[in-house]
Coordinates of C-alpha atoms in Angstrom, one line a residue:
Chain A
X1 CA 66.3 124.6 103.7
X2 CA 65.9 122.3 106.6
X3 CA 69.0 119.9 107.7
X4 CA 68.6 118.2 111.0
X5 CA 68.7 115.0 112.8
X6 CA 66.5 113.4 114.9
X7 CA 68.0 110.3 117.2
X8 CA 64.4 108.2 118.5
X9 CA 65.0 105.1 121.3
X10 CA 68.6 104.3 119.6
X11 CA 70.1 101.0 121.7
X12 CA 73.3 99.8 120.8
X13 CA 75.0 96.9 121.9
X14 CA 78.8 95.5 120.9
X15 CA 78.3 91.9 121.5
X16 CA 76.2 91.7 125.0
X17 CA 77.8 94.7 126.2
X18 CA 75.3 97.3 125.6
X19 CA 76.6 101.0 125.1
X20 CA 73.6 103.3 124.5
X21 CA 70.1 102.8 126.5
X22 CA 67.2 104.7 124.5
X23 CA 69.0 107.6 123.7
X24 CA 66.7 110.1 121.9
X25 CA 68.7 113.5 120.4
X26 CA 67.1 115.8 118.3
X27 CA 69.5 118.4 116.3
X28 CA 67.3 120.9 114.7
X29 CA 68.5 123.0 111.4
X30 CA 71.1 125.6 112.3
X31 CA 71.8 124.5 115.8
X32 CA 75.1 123.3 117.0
X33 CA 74.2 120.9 119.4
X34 CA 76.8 119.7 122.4
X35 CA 76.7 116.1 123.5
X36 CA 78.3 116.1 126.5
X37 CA 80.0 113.1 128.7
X38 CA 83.2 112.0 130.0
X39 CA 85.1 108.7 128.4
X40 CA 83.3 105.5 127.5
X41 CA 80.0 107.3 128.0
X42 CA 78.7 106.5 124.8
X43 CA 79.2 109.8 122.8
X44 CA 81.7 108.3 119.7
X45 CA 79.0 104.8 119.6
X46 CA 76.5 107.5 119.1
X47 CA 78.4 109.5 116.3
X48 CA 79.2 105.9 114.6
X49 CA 75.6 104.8 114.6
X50 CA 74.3 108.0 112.6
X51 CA 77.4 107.4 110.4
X52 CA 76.0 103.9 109.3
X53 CA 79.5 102.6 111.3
X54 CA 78.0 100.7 113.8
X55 CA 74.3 99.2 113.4
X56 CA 71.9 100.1 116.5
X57 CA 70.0 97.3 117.8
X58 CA 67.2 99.3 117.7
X59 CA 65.8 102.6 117.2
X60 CA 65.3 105.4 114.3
X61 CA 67.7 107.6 113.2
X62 CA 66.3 110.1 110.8
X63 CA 68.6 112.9 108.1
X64 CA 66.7 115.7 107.2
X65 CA 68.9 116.8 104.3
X66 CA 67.4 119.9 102.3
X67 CA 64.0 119.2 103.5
X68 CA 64.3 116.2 102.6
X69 CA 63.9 113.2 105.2
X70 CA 66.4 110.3 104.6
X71 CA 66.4 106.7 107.2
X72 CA 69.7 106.5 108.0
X73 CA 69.7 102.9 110.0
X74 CA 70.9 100.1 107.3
X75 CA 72.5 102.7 105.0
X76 CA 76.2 102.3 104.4
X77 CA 78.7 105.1 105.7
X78 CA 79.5 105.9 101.8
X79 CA 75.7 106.3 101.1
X80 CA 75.5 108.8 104.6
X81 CA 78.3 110.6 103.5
X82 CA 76.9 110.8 100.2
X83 CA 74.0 112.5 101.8
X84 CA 75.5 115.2 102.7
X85 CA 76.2 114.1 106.3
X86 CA 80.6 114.2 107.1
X87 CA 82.1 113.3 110.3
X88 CA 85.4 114.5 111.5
X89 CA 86.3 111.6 113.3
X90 CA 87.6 110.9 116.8
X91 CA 92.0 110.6 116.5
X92 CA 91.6 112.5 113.1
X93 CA 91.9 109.6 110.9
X94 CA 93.7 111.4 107.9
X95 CA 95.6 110.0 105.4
X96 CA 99.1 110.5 107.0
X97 CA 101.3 109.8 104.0
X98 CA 99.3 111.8 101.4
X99 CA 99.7 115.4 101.3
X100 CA 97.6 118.6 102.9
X101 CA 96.3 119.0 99.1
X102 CA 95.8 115.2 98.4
X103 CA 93.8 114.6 101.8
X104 CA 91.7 117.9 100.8
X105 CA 90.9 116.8 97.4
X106 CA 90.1 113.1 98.7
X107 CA 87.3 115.1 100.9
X108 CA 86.3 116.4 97.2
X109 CA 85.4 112.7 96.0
X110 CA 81.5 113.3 96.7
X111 CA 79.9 113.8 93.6
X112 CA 78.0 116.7 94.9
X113 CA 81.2 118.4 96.0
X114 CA 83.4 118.5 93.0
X115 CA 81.8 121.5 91.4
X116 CA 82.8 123.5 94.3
X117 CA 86.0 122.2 94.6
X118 CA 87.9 125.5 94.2
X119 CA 85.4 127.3 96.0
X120 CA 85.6 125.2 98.9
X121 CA 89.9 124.9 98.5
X122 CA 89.9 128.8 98.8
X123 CA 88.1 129.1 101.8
X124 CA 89.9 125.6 103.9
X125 CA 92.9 127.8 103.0
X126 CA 91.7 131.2 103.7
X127 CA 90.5 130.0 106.7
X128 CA 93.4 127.7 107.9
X129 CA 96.2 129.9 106.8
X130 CA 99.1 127.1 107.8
X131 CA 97.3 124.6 105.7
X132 CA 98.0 126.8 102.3
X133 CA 101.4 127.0 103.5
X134 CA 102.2 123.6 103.9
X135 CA 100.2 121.9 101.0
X136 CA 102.3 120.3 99.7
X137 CA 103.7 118.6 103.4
X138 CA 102.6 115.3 104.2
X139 CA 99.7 115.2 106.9
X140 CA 101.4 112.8 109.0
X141 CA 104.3 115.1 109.5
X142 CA 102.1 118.4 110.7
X143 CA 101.3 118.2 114.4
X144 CA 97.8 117.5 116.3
X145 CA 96.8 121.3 116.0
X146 CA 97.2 121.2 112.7
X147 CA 96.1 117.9 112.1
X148 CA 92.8 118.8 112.9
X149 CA 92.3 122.0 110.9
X150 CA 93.0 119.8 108.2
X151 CA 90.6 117.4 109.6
X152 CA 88.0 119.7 109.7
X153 CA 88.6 121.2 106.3
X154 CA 88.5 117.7 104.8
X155 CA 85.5 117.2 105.7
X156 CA 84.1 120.6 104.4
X157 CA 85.6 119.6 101.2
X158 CA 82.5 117.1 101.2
X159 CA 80.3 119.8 100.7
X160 CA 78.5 119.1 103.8
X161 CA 74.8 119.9 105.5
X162 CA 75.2 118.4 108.4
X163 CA 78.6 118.2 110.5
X164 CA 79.7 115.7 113.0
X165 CA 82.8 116.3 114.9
X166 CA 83.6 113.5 117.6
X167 CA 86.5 114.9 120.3
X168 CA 87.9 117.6 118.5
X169 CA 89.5 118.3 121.7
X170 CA 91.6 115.1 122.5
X171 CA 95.4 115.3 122.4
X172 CA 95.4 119.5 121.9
X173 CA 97.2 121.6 123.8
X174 CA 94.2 124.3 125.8
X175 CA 95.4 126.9 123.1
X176 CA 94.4 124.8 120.2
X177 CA 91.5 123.6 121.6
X178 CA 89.9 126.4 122.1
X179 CA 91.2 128.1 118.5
X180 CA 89.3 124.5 117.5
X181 CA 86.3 125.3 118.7
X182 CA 86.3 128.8 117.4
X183 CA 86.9 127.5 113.9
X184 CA 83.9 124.9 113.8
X185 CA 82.0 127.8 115.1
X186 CA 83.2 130.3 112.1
X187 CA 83.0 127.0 109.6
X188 CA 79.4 126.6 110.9
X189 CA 78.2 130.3 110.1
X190 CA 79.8 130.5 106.9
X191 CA 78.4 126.9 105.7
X192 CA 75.3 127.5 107.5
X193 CA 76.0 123.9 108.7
X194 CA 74.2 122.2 111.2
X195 CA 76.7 121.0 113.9
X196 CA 76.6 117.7 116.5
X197 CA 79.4 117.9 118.3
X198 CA 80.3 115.1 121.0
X199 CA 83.0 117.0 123.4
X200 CA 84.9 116.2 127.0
X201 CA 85.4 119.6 127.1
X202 CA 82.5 121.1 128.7
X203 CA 83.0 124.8 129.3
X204 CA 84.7 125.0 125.6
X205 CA 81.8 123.0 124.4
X206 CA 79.2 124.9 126.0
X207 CA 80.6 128.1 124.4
X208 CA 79.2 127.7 120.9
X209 CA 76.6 125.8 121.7
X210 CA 72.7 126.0 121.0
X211 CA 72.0 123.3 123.2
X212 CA 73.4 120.2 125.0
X213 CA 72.7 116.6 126.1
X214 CA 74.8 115.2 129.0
X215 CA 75.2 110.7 128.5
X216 CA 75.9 109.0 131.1
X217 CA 76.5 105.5 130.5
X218 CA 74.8 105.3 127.5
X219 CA 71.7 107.0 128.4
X220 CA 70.7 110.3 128.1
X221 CA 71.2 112.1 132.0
X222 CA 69.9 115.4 131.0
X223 CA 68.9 118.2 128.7
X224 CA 70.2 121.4 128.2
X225 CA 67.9 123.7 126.5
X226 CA 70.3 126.4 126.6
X227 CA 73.7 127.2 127.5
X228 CA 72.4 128.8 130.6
X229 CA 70.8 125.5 131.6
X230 CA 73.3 123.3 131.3
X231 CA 75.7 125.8 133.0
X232 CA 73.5 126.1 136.4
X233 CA 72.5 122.2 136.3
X234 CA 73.6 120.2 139.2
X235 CA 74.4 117.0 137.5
X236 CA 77.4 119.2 134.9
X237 CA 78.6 120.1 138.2
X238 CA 78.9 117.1 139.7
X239 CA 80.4 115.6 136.5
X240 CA 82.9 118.0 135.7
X241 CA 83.4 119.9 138.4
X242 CA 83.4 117.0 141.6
X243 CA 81.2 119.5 143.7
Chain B
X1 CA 144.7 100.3 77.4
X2 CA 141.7 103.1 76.3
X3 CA 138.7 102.9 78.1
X4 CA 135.7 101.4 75.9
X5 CA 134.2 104.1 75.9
X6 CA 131.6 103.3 73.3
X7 CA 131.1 100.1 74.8
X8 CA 129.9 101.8 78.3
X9 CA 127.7 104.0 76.0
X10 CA 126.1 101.3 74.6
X11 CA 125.4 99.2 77.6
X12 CA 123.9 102.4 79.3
X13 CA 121.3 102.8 76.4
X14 CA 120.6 99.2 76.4
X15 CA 120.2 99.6 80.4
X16 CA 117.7 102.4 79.9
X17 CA 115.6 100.5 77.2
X18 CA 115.6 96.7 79.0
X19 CA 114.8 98.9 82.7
X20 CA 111.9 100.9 80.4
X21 CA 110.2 97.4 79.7
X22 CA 111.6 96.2 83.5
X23 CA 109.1 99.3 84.6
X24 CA 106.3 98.1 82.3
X25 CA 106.5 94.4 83.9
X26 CA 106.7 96.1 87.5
X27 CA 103.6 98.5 87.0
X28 CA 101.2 96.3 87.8
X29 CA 102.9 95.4 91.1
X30 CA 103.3 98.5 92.2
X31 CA 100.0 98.8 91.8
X32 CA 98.6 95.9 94.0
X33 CA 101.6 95.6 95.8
X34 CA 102.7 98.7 96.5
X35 CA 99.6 100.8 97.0
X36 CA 96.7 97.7 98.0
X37 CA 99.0 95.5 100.1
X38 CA 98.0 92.7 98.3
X39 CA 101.0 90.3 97.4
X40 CA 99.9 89.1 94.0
X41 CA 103.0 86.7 93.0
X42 CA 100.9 85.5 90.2
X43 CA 101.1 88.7 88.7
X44 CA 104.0 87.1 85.9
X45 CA 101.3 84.6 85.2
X46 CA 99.3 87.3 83.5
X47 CA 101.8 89.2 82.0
X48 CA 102.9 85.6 80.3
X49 CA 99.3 84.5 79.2
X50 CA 99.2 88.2 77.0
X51 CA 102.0 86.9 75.7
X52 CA 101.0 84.0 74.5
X53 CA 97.3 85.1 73.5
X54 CA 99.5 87.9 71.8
X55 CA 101.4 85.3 69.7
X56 CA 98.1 83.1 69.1
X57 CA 96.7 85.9 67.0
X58 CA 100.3 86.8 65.6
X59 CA 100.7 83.6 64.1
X60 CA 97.1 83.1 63.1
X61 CA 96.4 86.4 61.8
X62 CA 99.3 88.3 61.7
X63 CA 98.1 90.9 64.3
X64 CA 100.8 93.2 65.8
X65 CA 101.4 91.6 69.6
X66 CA 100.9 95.3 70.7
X67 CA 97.2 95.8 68.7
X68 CA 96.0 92.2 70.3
X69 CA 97.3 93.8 73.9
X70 CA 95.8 97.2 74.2
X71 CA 92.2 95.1 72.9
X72 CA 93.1 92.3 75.7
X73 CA 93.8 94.8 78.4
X74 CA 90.1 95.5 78.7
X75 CA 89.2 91.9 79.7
X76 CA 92.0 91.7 81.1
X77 CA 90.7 94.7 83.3
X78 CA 87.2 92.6 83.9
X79 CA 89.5 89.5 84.8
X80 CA 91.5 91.3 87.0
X81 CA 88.2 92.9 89.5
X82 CA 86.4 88.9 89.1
X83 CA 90.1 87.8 90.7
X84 CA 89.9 90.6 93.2
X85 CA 86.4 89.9 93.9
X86 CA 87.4 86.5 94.7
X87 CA 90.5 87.2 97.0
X88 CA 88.3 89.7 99.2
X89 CA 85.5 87.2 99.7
X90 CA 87.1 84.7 100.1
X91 CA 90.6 86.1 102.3
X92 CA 90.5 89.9 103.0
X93 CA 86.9 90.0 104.5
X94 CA 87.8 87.6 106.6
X95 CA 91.0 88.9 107.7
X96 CA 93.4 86.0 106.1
X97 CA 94.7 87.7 103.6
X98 CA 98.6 87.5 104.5
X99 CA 99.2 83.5 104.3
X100 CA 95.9 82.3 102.2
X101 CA 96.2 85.1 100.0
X102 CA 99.9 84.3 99.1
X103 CA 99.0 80.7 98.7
X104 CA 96.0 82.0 96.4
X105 CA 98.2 83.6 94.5
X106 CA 100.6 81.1 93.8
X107 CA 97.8 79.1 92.6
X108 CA 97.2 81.1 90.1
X109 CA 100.5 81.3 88.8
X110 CA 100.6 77.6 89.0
X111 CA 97.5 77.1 87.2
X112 CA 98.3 79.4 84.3
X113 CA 101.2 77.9 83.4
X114 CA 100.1 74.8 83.7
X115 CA 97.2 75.7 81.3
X116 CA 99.8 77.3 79.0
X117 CA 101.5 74.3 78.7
X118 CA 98.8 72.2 78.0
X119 CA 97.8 74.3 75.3
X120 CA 101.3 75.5 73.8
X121 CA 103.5 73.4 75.2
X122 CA 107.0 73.6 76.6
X123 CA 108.9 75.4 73.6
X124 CA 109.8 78.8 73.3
X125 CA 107.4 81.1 71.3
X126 CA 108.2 84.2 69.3
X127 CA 106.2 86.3 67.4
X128 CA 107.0 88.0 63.9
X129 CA 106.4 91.7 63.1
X130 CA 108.4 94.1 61.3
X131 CA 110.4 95.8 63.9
X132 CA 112.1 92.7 65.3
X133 CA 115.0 92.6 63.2
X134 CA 116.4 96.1 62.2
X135 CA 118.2 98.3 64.3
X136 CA 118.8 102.1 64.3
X137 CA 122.3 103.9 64.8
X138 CA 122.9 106.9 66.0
X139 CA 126.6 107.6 65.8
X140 CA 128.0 104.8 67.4
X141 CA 124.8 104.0 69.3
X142 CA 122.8 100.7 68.3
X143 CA 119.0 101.1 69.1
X144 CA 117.6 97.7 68.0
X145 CA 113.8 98.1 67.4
X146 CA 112.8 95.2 69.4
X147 CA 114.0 96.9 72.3
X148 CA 112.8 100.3 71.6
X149 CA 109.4 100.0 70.5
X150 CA 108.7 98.5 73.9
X151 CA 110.5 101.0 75.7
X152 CA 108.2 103.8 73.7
X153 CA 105.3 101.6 75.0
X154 CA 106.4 101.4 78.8
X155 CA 106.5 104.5 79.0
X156 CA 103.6 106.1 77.2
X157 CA 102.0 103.5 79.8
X158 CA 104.0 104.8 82.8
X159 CA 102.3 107.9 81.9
X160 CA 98.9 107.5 81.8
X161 CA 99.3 105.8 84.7
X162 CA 100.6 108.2 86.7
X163 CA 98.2 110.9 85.5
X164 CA 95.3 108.2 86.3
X165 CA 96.8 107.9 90.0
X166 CA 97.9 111.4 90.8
X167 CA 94.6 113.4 89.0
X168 CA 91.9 111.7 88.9
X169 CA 89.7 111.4 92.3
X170 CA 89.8 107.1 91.9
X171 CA 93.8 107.3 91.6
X172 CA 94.1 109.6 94.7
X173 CA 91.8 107.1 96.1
X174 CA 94.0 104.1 95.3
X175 CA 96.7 105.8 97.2
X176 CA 94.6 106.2 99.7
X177 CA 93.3 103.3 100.3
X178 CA 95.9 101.1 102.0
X179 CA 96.1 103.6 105.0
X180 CA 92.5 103.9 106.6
X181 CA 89.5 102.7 104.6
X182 CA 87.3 103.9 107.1
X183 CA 88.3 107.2 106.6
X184 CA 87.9 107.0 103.0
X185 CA 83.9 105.4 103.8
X186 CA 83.9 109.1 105.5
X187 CA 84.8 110.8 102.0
X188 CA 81.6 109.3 100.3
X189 CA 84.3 106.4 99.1
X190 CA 83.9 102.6 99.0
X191 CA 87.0 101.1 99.9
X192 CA 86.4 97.6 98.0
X193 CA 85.2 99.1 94.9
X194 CA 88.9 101.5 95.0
X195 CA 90.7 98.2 95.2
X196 CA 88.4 96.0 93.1
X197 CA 89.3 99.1 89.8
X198 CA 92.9 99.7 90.9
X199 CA 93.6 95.4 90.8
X200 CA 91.2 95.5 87.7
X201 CA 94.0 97.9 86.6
X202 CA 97.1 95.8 87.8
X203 CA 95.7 93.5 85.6
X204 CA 95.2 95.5 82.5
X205 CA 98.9 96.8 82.4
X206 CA 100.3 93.1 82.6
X207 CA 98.7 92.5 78.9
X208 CA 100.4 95.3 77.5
X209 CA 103.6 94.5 79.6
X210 CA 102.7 90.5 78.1
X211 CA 103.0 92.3 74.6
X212 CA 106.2 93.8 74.9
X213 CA 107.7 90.8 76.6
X214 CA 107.1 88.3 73.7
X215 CA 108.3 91.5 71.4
X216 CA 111.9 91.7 73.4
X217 CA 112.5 88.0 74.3
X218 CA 110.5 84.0 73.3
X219 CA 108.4 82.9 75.8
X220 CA 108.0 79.6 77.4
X221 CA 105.3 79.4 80.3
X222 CA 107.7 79.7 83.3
X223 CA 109.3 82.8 82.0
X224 CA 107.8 84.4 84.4
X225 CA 109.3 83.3 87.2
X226 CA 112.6 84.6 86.1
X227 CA 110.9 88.2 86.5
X228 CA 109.1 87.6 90.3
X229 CA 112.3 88.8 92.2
X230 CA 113.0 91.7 90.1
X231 CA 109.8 92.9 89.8
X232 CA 109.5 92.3 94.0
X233 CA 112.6 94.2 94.1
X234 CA 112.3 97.2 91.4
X235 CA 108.7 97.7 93.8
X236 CA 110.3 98.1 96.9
X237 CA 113.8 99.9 95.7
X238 CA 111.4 102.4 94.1
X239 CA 109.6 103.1 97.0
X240 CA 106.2 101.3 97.6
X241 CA 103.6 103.1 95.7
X242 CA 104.9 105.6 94.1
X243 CA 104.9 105.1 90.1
X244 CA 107.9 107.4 89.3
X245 CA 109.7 105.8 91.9
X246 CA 109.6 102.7 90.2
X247 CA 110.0 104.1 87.1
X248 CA 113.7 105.5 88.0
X249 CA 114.7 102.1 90.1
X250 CA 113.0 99.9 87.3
X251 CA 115.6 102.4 85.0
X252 CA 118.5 101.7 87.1
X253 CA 118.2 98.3 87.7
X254 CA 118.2 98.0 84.0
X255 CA 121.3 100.2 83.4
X256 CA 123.2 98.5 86.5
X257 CA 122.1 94.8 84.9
X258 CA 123.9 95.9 81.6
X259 CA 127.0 97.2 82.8
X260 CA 127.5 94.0 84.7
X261 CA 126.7 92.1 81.9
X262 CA 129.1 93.9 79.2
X263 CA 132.2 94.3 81.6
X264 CA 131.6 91.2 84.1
X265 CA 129.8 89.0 82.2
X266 CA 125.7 87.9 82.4
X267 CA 126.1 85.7 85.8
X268 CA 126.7 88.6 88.0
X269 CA 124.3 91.2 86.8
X270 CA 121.3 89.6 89.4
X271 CA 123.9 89.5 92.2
X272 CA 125.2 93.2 91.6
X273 CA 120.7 94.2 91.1
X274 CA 119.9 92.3 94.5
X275 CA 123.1 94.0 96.4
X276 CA 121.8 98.0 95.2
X277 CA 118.5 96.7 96.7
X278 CA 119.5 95.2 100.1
X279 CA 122.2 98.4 99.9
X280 CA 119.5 100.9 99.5
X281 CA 117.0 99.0 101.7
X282 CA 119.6 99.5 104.6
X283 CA 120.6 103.2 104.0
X284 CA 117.2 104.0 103.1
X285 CA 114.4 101.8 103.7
X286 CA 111.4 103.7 102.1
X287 CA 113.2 102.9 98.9
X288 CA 114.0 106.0 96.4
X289 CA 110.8 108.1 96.2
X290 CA 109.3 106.1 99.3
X291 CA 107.2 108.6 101.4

């Protein structure tokens, strides 16, 4: 069944400094969907708005969870969540002096998600093998690497249809960050999730993705409808790359 | 001269069964204290009014202290998330929790015993059930019922407790809670409500801890002030937030009190408490079980 989102006109504003000009997205069901931009650009104001964390000042942002369409603007994060929307947030945010197995079975506390609560245990550990083997360690003590495999099985715990990851990237050795975009990628297929994934890392983000938007200030500076296009487009270049 | 050997004996078990109730009075604490970060110092103040609505109904009607508690600690529950309700309008949405919300607090300690002296006056109040008088011996062992039916209590409650925290998804929550609320809005959680049960709950267990009190010792309204710094202290030599961590230092501080008290006399046993806690706060500041 279909789970997407679709960003229309969002502006955002903290205070009178606006952050996002009439930014439209649209993350159709299955995709994995890059949004692309160096710092202060925009992207984590974006990933907070869908997440009910910061209010737009304008602008629809619409769920479609299981073919079912859901107005996200005015909702709380909770009631988002509870949709069946999780968001691996920017710095991690775990619960550093609760355990590997605590901070997993805290991403359980959706209603929706408890029945599959082993299920779902099995495969965060099958698939992040040093998480099994330090469950019982607390998360404050593992490093960023890990950090964020737990971070990202957390927020599978939830069950989800729709995954947000903001920076997965930051503070991770080039190793680990390119064994962190792998796993959303494998997480993705086996969940059939629907991915939106706000990344500095362009050529790592531009591996797994469907398609990409590049922000620029707060509005959108181009689309990518494939990774072809936004590899040959002049503006990545001259982002990224200085040329 | 022999060792009194029997004597150490006894004050050890008489340690065990005063820190078992010391643990019931502290639960609470550990509770908003240790695992909300909210400084309730009025928390004595609740623990005091279940004992004295615990002796109303013991002298009207001859109810066991411990019957009128567990039916208390419901509204006492209901009490407990109106007070909470209160304090985060009022102080922790707007960020002044750490000063106002002390001051709150000691308002409410104020106020109860104020009420409690208006309505009972300033004499001490004890309550009569069957198990206040008689002891049992085992050798040469004295385990006076007063003091062991509480400790039975304390620690059925430590239990439950502790299986509410550490396996249910609310408890895990509670732990939670104090170290990024945003991050538990991204687990489908509300952060206020967590609080708003786990005070509710702080609340609950200083009814049945007000039951045992009046059971051990009289009351008078201030008693409770004699148990703010232990209680304070029990919390952090534990290790905030962790409920068999303050179990063991709520045991100890119990046993250490005794021994003081049988070989030293009763002056020195808070002195001897106070230095283990400033001892272990400075060889290991996250207390016993602290993580």
């Amino acid at each position: 069944m279909a789970n997407s989102i679709t960003i229309e006109n969002v502006h955002a504003a903290y205070g009178s400094v606006r952050v996002l000009e009439d930014v439209t997205i649209t993350v159709n069901s299955g995709e994995t969907v890059a949004l692309l931009g160096t710092n202060g650009n925009g992207k984590s104001t974006l990933m907070k708005c869908v997440m009910g964390i910061v209010r737009p000042v304008s602008g629809r942002i619409v769920a479609e969870i299981d073919g079912e369409k859901h107005d996200l603007v005015g909702r709380t994060t909770e009631q988002i969540v509870d949709l069946g929307i999780a968001l691996v947030p920017e710095g991690r945010r775990l619960f550093p002096k609760l355990t590997v197995e605590e901070n997993l079975l805290l991403g359980a506390s959706r209603r929706k998600a408890r029945a599959q609560i082993k299920a779902n245990m099995d495969f965060c550990f099958d698939a992040f093998s040093r998480l099994a083997e330090r469950r019982n360690q607390l998360a404050g003590s593992m490093s960023g690497g890990e950090q964020q495999m737990l971070a990202l099985a957390r927020a599978l715990m939830l069950s989800p249809r729709i995954l947000l990851v903001d920076e997965p990237s930051v503070g991770l050795a080039p190793l680990l960050v390119s064994r962190t975009i792998d796993a959303i990628k494998q997480l993705k297929d086996h969940y059939q999730l629907t991915v939106l994934m706000a990344e500095q890392n362009f050529k790592q983000a531009v591996r797994i993705a469907d398609h990409g938007y590049v922000i620029v200030h707060g509005k959108i500076a181009f689309e990518g409808r494939s990774a072809e296009e936004l590899n040959n487009n002049d503006l990545v270049r001259k982002l990224y790359l200085g040329m | 001269m022999d060792f009194p050997f029997e004597l150490l004996i006894n004050a050890v078990v008489a340690g065990l069964l005063l820190g078992a109730f010391y643990a019931a009075v502290t639960a609470g604490i550990s509770i908003s204290f240790g695992m909300l970060d909210i400084v309730n110092i009025g928390h004595p103040a609740f623990i005091i009014l279940g004992s004295y609505i615990a002796y109303y109904f013991n002298i009207n009607y001859h109810i066991d202290p411990i019957v009128t508690c567990l039916i208390l600690s419901p509204i006492f529950y209901f009490l407990g998330t109106a007070i909470y309700q209160v304090y985060y309008l009022s102080f922790e949405k707007r960020g002044q929790q750490s000063l106002r919300g002390l001051a709150f607090f000691f308002g409410v300690l104020f106020v109860t015993e104020v009420l409690l002296l208006l309505a009972f006056g300033v004499d001490y109040r004890y309550v009569a059930t069957s198990y206040i008088g008689p002891s049992i011996h085992v050798g040469f062992v004295d385990l006076p019922l007063r003091m062991l039916v509480p400790c039975i209590g304390s620690l059925i409650l430590f239990g439950g407790l502790q299986l509410f925290i550490s396996h249910t998804f609310t408890g895990r929550a509670v732990l939670a809670v104090s170290q990024d609320q945003l991050a538990l809005q991204l687990m489908a959680v509300d952060p206020i409500r967590i609080k708003r049960i786990a005070f509710g709950v702080s609340i609950a267990v200083a009814a049945m801890a007000g039951a045992f009190l009046i059971i051990i010792q009289p009351v008078e309204p201030s008693v409770g002030r004699e148990y703010i710094g232990r209680v304070f202290a029990i919390c952090v030599l534990g290790g905030m937030g962790s409920m068999p961590g303050t179990l063991i230092a709520a045991l100890l501080l119990g046993v250490i009190e005794s021994i003081t008290a049988t070989f030293y006399g009763p002056s020195w046993a808070p002195a001897v408490s106070f230095g283990v806690l400033l001892l272990t706060l400075a060889f290991r500041p996250s207390g016993i079980l602290g993580r």
